[in-house]
XYZ file of C-alpha atoms in Angstrom:
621
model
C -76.908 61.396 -35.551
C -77.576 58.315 -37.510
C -80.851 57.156 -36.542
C -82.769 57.663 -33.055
C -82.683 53.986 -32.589
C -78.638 54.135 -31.553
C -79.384 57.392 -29.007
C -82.778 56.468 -27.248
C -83.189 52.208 -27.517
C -79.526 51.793 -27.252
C -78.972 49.314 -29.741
C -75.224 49.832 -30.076
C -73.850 46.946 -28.702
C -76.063 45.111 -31.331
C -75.568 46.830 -34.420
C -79.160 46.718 -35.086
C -78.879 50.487 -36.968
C -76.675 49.087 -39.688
C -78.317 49.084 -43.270
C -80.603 46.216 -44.406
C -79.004 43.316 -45.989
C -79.168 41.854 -49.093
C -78.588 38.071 -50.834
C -79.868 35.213 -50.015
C -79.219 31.022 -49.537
C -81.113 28.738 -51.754
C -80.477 25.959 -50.622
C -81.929 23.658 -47.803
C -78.660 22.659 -46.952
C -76.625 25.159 -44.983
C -72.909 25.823 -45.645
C -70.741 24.418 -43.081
C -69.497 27.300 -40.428
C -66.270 28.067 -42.223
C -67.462 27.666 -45.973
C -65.960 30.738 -46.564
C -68.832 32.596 -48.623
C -71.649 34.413 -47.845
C -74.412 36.923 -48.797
C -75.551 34.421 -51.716
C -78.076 35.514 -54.571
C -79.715 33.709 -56.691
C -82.136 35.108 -58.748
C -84.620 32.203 -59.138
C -84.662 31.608 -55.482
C -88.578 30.727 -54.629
C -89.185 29.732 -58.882
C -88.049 27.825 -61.772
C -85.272 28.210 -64.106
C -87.373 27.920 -67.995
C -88.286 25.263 -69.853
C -87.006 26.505 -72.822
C -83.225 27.341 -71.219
C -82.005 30.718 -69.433
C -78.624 32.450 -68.566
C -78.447 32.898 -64.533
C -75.807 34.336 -62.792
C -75.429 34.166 -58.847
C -73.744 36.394 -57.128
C -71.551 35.784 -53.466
C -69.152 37.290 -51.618
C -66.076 34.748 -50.792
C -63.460 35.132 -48.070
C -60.403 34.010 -50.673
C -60.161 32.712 -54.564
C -62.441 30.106 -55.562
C -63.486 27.617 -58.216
C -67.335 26.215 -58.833
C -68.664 23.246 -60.415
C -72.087 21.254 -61.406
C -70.678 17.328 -60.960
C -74.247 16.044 -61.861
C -75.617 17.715 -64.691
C -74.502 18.245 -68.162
C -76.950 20.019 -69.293
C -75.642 23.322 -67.258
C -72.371 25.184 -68.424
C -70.527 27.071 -66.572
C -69.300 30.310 -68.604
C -67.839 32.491 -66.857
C -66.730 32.913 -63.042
C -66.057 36.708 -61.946
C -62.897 36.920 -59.382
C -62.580 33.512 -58.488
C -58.776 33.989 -58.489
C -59.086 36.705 -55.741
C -62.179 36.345 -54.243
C -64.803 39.046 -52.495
C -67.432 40.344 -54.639
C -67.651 37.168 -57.135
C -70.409 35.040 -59.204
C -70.947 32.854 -61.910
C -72.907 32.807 -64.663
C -74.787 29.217 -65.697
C -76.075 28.694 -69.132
C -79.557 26.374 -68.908
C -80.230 24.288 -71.956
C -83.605 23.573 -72.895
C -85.476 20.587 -70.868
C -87.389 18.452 -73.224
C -88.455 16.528 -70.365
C -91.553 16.328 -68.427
C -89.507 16.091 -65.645
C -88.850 18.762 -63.394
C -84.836 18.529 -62.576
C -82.462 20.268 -60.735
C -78.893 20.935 -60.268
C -76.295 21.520 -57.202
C -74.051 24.562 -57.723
C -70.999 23.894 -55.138
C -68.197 25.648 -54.523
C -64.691 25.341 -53.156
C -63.083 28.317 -51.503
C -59.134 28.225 -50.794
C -58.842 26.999 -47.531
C -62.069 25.461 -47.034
C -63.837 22.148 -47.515
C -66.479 22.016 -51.260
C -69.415 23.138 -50.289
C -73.273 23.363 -51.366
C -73.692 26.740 -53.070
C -77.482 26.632 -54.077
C -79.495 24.387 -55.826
C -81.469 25.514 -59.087
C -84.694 23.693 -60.687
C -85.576 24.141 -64.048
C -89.423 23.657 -65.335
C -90.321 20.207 -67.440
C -91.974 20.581 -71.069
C -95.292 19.519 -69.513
C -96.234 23.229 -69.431
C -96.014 24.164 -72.865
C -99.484 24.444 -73.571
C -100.251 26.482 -70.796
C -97.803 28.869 -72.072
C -99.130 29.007 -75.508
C -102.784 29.504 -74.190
C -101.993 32.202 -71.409
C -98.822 34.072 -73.410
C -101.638 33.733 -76.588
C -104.200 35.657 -74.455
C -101.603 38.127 -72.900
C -100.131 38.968 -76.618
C -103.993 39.142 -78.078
C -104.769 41.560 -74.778
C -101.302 43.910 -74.976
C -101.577 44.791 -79.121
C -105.283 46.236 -78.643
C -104.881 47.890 -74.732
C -101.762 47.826 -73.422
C -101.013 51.811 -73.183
C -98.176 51.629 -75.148
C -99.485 48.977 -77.482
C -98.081 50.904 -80.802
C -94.627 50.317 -79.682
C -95.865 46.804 -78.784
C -97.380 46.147 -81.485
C -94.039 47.638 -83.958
C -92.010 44.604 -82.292
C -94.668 42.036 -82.972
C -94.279 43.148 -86.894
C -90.238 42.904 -86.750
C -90.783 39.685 -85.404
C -88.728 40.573 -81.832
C -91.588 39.123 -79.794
C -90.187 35.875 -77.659
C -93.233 33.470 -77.740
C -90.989 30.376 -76.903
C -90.598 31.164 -73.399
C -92.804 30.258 -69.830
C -95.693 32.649 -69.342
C -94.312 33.936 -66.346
C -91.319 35.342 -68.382
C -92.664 36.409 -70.947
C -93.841 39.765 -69.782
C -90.790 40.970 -68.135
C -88.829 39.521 -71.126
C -90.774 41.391 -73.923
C -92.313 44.497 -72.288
C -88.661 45.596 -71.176
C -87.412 45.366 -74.685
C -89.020 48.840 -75.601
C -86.626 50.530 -73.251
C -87.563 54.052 -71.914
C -91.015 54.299 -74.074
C -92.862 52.595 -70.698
C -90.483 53.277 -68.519
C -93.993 53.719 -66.281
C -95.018 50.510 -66.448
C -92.380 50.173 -63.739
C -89.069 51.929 -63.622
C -85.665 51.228 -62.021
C -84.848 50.072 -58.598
C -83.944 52.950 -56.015
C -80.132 53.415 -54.770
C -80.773 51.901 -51.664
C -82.245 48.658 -52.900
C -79.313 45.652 -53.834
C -81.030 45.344 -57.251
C -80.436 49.589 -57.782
C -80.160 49.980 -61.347
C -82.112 46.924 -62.870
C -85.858 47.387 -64.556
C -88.892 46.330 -62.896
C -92.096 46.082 -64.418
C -95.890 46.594 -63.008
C -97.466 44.328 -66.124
C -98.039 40.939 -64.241
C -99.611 36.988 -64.383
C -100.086 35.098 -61.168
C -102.068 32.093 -60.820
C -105.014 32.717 -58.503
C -106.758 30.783 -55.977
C -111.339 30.610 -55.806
C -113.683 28.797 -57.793
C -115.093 31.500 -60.293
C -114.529 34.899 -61.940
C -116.186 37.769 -60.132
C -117.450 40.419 -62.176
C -116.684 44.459 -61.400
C -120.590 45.003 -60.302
C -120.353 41.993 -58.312
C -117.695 43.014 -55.106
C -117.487 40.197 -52.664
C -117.313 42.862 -49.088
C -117.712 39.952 -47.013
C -113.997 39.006 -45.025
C -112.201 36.157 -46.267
C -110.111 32.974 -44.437
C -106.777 33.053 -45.514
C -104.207 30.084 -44.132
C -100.595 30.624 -43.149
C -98.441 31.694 -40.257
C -99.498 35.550 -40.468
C -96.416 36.863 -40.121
C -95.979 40.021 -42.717
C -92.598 41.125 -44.565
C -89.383 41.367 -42.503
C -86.416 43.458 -42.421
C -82.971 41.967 -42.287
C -80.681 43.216 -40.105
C -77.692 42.183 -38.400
C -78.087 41.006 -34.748
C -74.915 40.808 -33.126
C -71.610 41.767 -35.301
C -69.573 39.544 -32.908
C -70.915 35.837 -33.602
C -71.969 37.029 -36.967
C -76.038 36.334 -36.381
C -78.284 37.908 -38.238
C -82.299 38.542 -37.097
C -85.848 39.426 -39.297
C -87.359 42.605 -37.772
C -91.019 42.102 -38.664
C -92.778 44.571 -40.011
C -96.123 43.270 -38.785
C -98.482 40.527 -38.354
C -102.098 39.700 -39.086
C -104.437 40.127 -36.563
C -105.852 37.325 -34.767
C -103.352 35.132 -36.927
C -101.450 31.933 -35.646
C -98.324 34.509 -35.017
C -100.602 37.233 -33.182
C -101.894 34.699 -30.978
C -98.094 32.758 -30.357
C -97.123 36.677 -29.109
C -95.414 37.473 -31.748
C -95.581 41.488 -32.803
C -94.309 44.455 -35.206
C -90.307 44.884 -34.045
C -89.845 41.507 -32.913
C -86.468 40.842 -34.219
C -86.724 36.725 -35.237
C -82.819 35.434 -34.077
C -83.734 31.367 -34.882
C -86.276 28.950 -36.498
C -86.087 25.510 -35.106
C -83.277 25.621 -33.627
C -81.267 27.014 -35.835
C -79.559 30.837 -35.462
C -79.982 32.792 -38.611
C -76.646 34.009 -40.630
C -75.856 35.640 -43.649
C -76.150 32.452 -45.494
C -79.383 31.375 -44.442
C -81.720 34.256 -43.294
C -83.318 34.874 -46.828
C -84.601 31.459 -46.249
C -86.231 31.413 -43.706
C -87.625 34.922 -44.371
C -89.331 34.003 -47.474
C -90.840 30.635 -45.483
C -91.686 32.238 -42.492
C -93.839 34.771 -44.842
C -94.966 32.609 -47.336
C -95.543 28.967 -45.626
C -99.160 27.253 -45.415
C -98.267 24.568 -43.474
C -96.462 23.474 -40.843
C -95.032 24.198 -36.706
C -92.083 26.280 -36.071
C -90.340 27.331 -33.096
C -89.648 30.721 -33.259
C -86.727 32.267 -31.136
C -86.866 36.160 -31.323
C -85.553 38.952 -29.486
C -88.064 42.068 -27.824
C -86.792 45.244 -26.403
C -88.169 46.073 -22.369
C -90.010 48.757 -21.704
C -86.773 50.284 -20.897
C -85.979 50.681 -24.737
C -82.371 49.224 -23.841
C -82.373 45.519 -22.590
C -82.648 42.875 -25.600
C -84.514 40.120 -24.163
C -84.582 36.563 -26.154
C -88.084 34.393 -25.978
C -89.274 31.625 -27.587
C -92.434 30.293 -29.218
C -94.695 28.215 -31.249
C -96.536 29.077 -34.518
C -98.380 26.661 -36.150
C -99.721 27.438 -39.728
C -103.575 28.041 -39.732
C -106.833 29.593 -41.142
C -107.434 33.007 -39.715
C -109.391 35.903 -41.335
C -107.282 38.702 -43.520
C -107.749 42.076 -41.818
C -106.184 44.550 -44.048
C -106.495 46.765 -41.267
C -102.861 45.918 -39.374
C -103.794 48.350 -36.609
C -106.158 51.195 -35.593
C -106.231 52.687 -32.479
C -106.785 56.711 -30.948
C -104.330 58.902 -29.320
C -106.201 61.101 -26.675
C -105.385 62.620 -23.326
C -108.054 63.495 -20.499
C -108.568 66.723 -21.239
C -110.145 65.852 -24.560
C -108.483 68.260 -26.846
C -106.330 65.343 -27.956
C -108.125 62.972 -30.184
C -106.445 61.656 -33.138
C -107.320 57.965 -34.690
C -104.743 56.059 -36.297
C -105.025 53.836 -39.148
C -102.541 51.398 -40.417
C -104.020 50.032 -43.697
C -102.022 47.286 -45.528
C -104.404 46.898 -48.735
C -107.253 48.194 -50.400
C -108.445 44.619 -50.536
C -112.816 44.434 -51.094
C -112.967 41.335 -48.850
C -112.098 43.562 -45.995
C -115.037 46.206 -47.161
C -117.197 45.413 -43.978
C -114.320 45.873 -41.575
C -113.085 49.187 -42.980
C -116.389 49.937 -43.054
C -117.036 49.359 -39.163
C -113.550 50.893 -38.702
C -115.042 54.143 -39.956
C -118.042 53.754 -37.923
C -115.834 53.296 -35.005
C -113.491 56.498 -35.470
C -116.753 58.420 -35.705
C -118.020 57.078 -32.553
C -114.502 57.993 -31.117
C -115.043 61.401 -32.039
C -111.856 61.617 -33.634
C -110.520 65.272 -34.846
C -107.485 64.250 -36.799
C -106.532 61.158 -38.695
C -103.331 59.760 -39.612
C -103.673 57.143 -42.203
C -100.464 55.374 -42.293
C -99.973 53.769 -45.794
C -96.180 52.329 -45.345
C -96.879 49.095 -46.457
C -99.942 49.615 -48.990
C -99.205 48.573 -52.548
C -102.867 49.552 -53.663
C -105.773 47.214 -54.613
C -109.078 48.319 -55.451
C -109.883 51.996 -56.715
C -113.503 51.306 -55.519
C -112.760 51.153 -51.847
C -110.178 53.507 -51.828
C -112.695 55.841 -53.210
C -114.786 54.933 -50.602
C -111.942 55.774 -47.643
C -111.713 58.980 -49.188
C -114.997 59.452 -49.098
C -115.426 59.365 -45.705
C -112.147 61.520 -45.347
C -113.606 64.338 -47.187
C -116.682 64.334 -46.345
C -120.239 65.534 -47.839
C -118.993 68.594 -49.239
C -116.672 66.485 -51.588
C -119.045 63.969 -52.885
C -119.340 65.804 -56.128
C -115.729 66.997 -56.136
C -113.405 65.021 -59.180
C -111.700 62.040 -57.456
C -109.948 60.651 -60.173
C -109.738 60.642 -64.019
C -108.688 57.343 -66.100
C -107.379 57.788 -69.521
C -107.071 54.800 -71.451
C -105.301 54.501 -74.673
C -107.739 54.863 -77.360
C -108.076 58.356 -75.586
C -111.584 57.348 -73.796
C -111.762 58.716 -70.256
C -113.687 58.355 -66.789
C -114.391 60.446 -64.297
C -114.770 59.494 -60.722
C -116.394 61.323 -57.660
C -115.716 61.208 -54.454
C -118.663 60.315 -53.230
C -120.163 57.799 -55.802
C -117.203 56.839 -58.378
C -117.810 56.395 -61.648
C -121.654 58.271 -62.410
C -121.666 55.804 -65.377
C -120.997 52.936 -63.670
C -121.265 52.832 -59.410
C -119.021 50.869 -58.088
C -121.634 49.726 -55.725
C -120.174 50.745 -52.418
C -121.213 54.048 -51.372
C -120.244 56.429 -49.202
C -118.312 56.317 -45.825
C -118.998 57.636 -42.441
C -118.283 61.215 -42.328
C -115.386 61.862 -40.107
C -116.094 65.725 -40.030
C -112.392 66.099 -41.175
C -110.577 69.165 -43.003
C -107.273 67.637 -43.587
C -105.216 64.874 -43.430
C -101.284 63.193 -42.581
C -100.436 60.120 -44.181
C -97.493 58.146 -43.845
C -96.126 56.436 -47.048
C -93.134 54.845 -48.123
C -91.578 53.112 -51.090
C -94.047 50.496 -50.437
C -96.689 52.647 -51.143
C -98.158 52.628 -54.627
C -100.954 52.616 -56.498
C -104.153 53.374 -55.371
C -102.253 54.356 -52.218
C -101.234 57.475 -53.980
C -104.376 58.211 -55.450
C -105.099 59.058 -51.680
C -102.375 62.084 -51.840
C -103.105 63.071 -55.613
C -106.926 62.883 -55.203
C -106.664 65.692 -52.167
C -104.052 67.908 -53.909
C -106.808 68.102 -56.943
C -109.437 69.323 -54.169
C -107.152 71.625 -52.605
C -107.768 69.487 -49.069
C -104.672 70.035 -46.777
C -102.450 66.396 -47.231
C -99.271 66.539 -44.708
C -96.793 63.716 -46.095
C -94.111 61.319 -43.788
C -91.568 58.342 -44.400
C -90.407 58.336 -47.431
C -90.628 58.819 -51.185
C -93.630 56.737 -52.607
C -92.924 54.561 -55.493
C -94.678 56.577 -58.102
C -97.358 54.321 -59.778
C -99.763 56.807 -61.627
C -101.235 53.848 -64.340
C -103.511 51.470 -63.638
C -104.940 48.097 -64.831
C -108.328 46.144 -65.709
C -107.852 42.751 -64.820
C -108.615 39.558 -66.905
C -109.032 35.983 -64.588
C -108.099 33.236 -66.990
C -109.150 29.807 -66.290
C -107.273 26.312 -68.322
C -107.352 23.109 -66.771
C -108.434 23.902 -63.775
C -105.486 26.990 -62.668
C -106.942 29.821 -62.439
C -104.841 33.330 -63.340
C -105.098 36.876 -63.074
C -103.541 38.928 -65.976
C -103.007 42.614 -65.172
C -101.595 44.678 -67.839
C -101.445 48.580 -67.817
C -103.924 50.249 -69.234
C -104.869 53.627 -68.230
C -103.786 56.857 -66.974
C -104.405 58.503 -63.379
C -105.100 61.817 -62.878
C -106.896 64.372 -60.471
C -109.203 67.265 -60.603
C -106.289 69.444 -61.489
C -105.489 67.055 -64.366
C -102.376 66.588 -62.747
C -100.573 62.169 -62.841
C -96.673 62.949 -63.778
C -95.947 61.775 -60.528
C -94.202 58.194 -61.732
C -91.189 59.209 -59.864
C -93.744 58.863 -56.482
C -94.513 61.864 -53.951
C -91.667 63.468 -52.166
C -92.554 63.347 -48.392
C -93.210 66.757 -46.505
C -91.579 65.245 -43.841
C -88.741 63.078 -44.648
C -86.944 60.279 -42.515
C -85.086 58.301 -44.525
C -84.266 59.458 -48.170
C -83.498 55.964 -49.590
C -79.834 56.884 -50.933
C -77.512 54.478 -50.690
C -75.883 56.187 -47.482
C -77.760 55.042 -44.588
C -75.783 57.390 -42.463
C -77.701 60.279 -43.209
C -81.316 59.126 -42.344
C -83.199 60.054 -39.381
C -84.669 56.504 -39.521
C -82.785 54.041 -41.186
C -85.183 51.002 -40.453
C -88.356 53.066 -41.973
C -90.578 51.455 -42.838
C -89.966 48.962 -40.268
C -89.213 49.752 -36.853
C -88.148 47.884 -33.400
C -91.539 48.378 -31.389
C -94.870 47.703 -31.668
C -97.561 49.904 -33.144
C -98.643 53.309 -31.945
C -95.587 53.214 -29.622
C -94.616 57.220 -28.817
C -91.409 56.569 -26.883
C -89.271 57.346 -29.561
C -89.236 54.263 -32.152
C -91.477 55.544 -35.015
C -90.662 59.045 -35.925
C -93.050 59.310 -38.849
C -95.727 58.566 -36.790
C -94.367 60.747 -33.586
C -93.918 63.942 -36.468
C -97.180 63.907 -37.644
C -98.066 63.786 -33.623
C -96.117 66.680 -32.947
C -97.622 68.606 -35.919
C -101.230 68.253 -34.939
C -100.511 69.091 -31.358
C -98.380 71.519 -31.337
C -97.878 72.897 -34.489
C -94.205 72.362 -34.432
C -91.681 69.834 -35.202
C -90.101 67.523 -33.252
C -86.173 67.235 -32.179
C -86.870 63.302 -31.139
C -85.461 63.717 -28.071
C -89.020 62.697 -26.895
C -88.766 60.237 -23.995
C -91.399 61.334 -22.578
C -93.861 61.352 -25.298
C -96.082 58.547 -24.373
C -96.652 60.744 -20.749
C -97.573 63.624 -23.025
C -100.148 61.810 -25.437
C -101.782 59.648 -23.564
C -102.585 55.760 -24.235
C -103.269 54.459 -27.518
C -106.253 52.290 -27.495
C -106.848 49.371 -29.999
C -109.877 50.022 -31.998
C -109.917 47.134 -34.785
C -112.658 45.060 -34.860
C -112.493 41.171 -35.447
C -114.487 39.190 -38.433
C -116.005 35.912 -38.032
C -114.155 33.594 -40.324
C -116.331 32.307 -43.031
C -116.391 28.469 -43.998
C -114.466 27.402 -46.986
C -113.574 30.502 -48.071
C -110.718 31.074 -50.863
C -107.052 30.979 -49.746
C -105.833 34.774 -49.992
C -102.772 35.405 -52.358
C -100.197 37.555 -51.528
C -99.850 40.622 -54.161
C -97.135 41.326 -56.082
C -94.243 43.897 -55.742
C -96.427 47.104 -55.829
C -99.725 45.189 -56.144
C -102.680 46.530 -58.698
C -104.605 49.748 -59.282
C -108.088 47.089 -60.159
C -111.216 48.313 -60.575
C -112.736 46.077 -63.230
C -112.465 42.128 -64.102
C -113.069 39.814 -67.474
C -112.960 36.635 -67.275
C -112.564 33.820 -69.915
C -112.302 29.954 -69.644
C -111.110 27.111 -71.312
């Protein structure tokens, strides 16, 4: 069968099991019904085009031939336009020159399919010259930084001396721009994009700049534990799906949401499928919009229309509500909870964990605390959507997953390039340096199930790799993990008053057993969806996402209801399991709120796969 979702929740009628979709609208301006294009990309959607002029090609898919044009600026050329005689799979390519400017301007990319009215393509802004010295200072720091640590820094360093080093380009650019220019030599600082992603094929890498919110530089031996106030709607990453092939509407399955955020509290919930913001029904040319706003925004009401599933698994019911951007605390616990039954020889916790983020050291902390107080046996530690963070705390986790008898066990070695190494312990980190945290409640466990995904990275798979160095039992589900087995030391850079976090690769990652070749990611025991490009052939086709909320047993998650199935009964499942949540029990929240501290820093977002950190510099100007 295709997925479980088309047999048990009946989603047919929907098409809600068809693969995720890809492109995006740019514009604020939607096409007219009719435009005849869809499914638009542009690559600078959410940024800039640079100063210092760029080749950008958008890709669409039109209903018949075409023809494109930029009426109001001559400072864009259009060079070449792929199959506008015939139409479907088509885009253009647009030659930027350079803006000397301290302007910011922009320009209107319309098109005119054959049989349809002009219409507003996307609209692309290019940065002004007012940032050029805020490139020299931070690409200066980045190039001084990569020739003496960056682990491949010889090869780096070989292209600074044949002079094949881009310095006249934005600092945000200039990483991806340079680093990717020594080809397969760090091919694992990154890697390639998976079959089943649009962008399969193209180079990614982990090297990265962003600017930073918070008033000062906080030193390694100085971890701020203490949960911060973060401001937005709350509403985590979405999948996009289609919602009903027959009007063409499209919907944004939602991964998750913050606790105790403005979407929590408006009702909103993992599986909600979102159908319409303000009034408007999403499509293939505007979804992407809305899904990076609705994820992103600081500010601002929105009236959310989205569709649940009844308890029956089959009727689609449409609601609507409010969400009003707001300060609430970040939790990177996204759920915890325990399966048990009344007989008491059922008692697993369950731990969704969506960073290893030190502001949230006190509630994983009292999480712990609270698992032993539950007097858990088993633990799934679900990891889907963890890109990493700090080594420190996830030493700590694994601390308390281990136990006593571990402390002195090897949980990680870091090999940097001028061949000096650390060694890390379970149960106190680095014996040179303690990273200050401790040890974990004991959880009296002797093995583990995690569930992992492409999303999970970094010091997410130091989890897996640490146990298979100890020889503790690690049971995998989901998906293949990205495969990040480097790491960085940050540096927070301060000029004018932006603040930025530089976080190049720098060391090695390894376990007891000396083993870290795992930059093609960990292979799960248990596999539901093998992110080919076929999604025919996936027992979940949605993982990592999924159309009910957490800890749900009826059917919806089958990672989670695997690694059920394997604790209790050894065996595993044939998802025809309907009467699962009878069998286990009721899950019981077990999450604990944080007071929300005054004027704390905004927290960013991470990147793509976020950061193995477990040290900061800091310089000013």
């Amino acid at each position: 069968m295709k997925t479980i979702f088309k047999c048990i929740l009946g989603c047919c009628a929907l098409a809600l099991c068809a693969a995720p979709m890809t492109g995006c609208s740019d514009s604020d301006d939607e096409p007219a019904a009719g435009a005849g294009f869809r499914d638009v990309n542009n690559p600078v959607e959410g940024g800039e085009v640079s100063r210092y002029g760029e080749t950008i090609t958008v890709s669409f898919t039109a209903d018949a031939g075409w023809d494109a044009e930029t009426p109001t600026a001559d400072w864009v050329e259009i060079k070449n336009k792929a199959n506008a005689e015939v139409g479907g799979k088509s885009s253009i390519r647009l030659v930027f020159q350079e803006n000397p400017s301290e302007e910011i301007r922009s320009v209107d990319l319309y098109i005119t399919v054959k049989g349809h009215a002009r219409s507003l393509l996307c609209t692309m802004t290019q940065a002004s010259s007012s940032g050029a010295k805020i490139d020299e200072y931070l690409i200066g720091k980045m190039d001084e930084r990569l020739k003496k640590e960056y682990l491949w820094n010889t090869a780096y360093q070989a292209l600074v001396d044949k002079g094949q080093i881009n310095y006249k380009t934005s600092y945000d650019n200039f990483l991806y721009e340079n680093l990717t220019k020594l080809g397969e030599i760090n091919i694992e600082d990154g890697g390639y994009y998976r079959d089943y992603s649009s962008l399969r094929g193209q180079r990614y890498i982990y090297s990265n700049i962003q600017q930073t919110g918070g008033s000062r530089a906080v030193a390694a031996s100085e971890p701020v534990t203490r949960a911060t106030a973060t401001v937005g709607l709350g509403m985590g990453p979405s999948l996009a799906m289609v919602y009903n092939s027959q009007t063409k509407e499209n919907c944004l399955s939602l991964g998750y949401v913050y606790l105790e955020s403005p979407a929590a509290k408006a009702g909103l919930r993992r599986g909600d499928m979102i159908v319409g913001v303000n009034g408007i029904r999403l499509n293939s040319s505007n979804y992407y919009k809305y899904q990076v706003e609705l994820y992103t925004s600081t500010s601002g009401t929105y009236k959310i229309t989205y569709a649940r599933y009844k308890d029956d698994g089959v009727t689609l019911v449409e609601y609507n509500t409010t969400v009003t951007a707001g300060s609430y605390t970040y939790n990177p616990v996204i759920f915890a909870g325990q399966f048990l039954n009344d007989a008491g020889d059922i008692n697993i916790g369950y731990l969704v964990l969506e960073s290893f983020d030190i502001s949230g050291q006190e509630i994983l902390e009292q999480q712990l605390k609270s698992f032993v107080s539950m007097g858990i046996k088993d633990l799934i530690l679900d990891l889907r959507y963890n890109p990493g963070g700090s080594v420190a705390q996830c030493r700590y986790l694994m601390s308390s997953i281990v136990g006593k008898a571990h402390y002195d066990d090897i949980f990680a070695k870091m090999t940097f390039v001028d061949g000096s190494h650390e060694t890390w312990s379970f149960g106190y980190g680095n014996p040179a340096q303690s990273d200050g945290l401790g040890q974990g409640a004991d959880l009296g466990l002797n093995r583990l199930y995690v569930i992992g995904s492409e999303n999970t990275a970094s010091a997410s798979e130091i989890v897996i790799n640490s146990l298979k160095g100890i020889d503790f039992p690690v049971t995998t589900y989901g998906s293949r993990t990205e495969g990040k087995n480097v790491g960085m030391v940050t540096s927070q850079l301060v000029y004018d008053g932006r603040r930025f976090e530089f976080a190049p690769i720098t060391f090695y990652v390894k376990n007891a057993k000396d083993f870290g070749d795992y930059a093609d990611g960990f292979a799960a025991d248990k596999m539901v969806n093998n992110q080919n490009a076929d999604w025919n052939d996936d027992i979940d086709s949605m993982f990592p996402y999924g159309p009910t909320e957490w800890g749900n047993l009826t059917g919806a998650d089958p990672a989670l209801i695997w690694a059920i199935e394997n604790i209790t009964k050894g065996t595993d499942p044939d998802f025809n399991v309907s009467a699962s949540a009878a069998a286990y029990g009721k899950t019981r929240s077990g999450a604990p709120g944080m007071e929300i501290l005054p004027n704390a820093p905004i927290k960013l977002k991470m990147g793509r796969f976020g950061n193995i950190i477990y040290g900061t510099t800091a310089e000013e100007k």
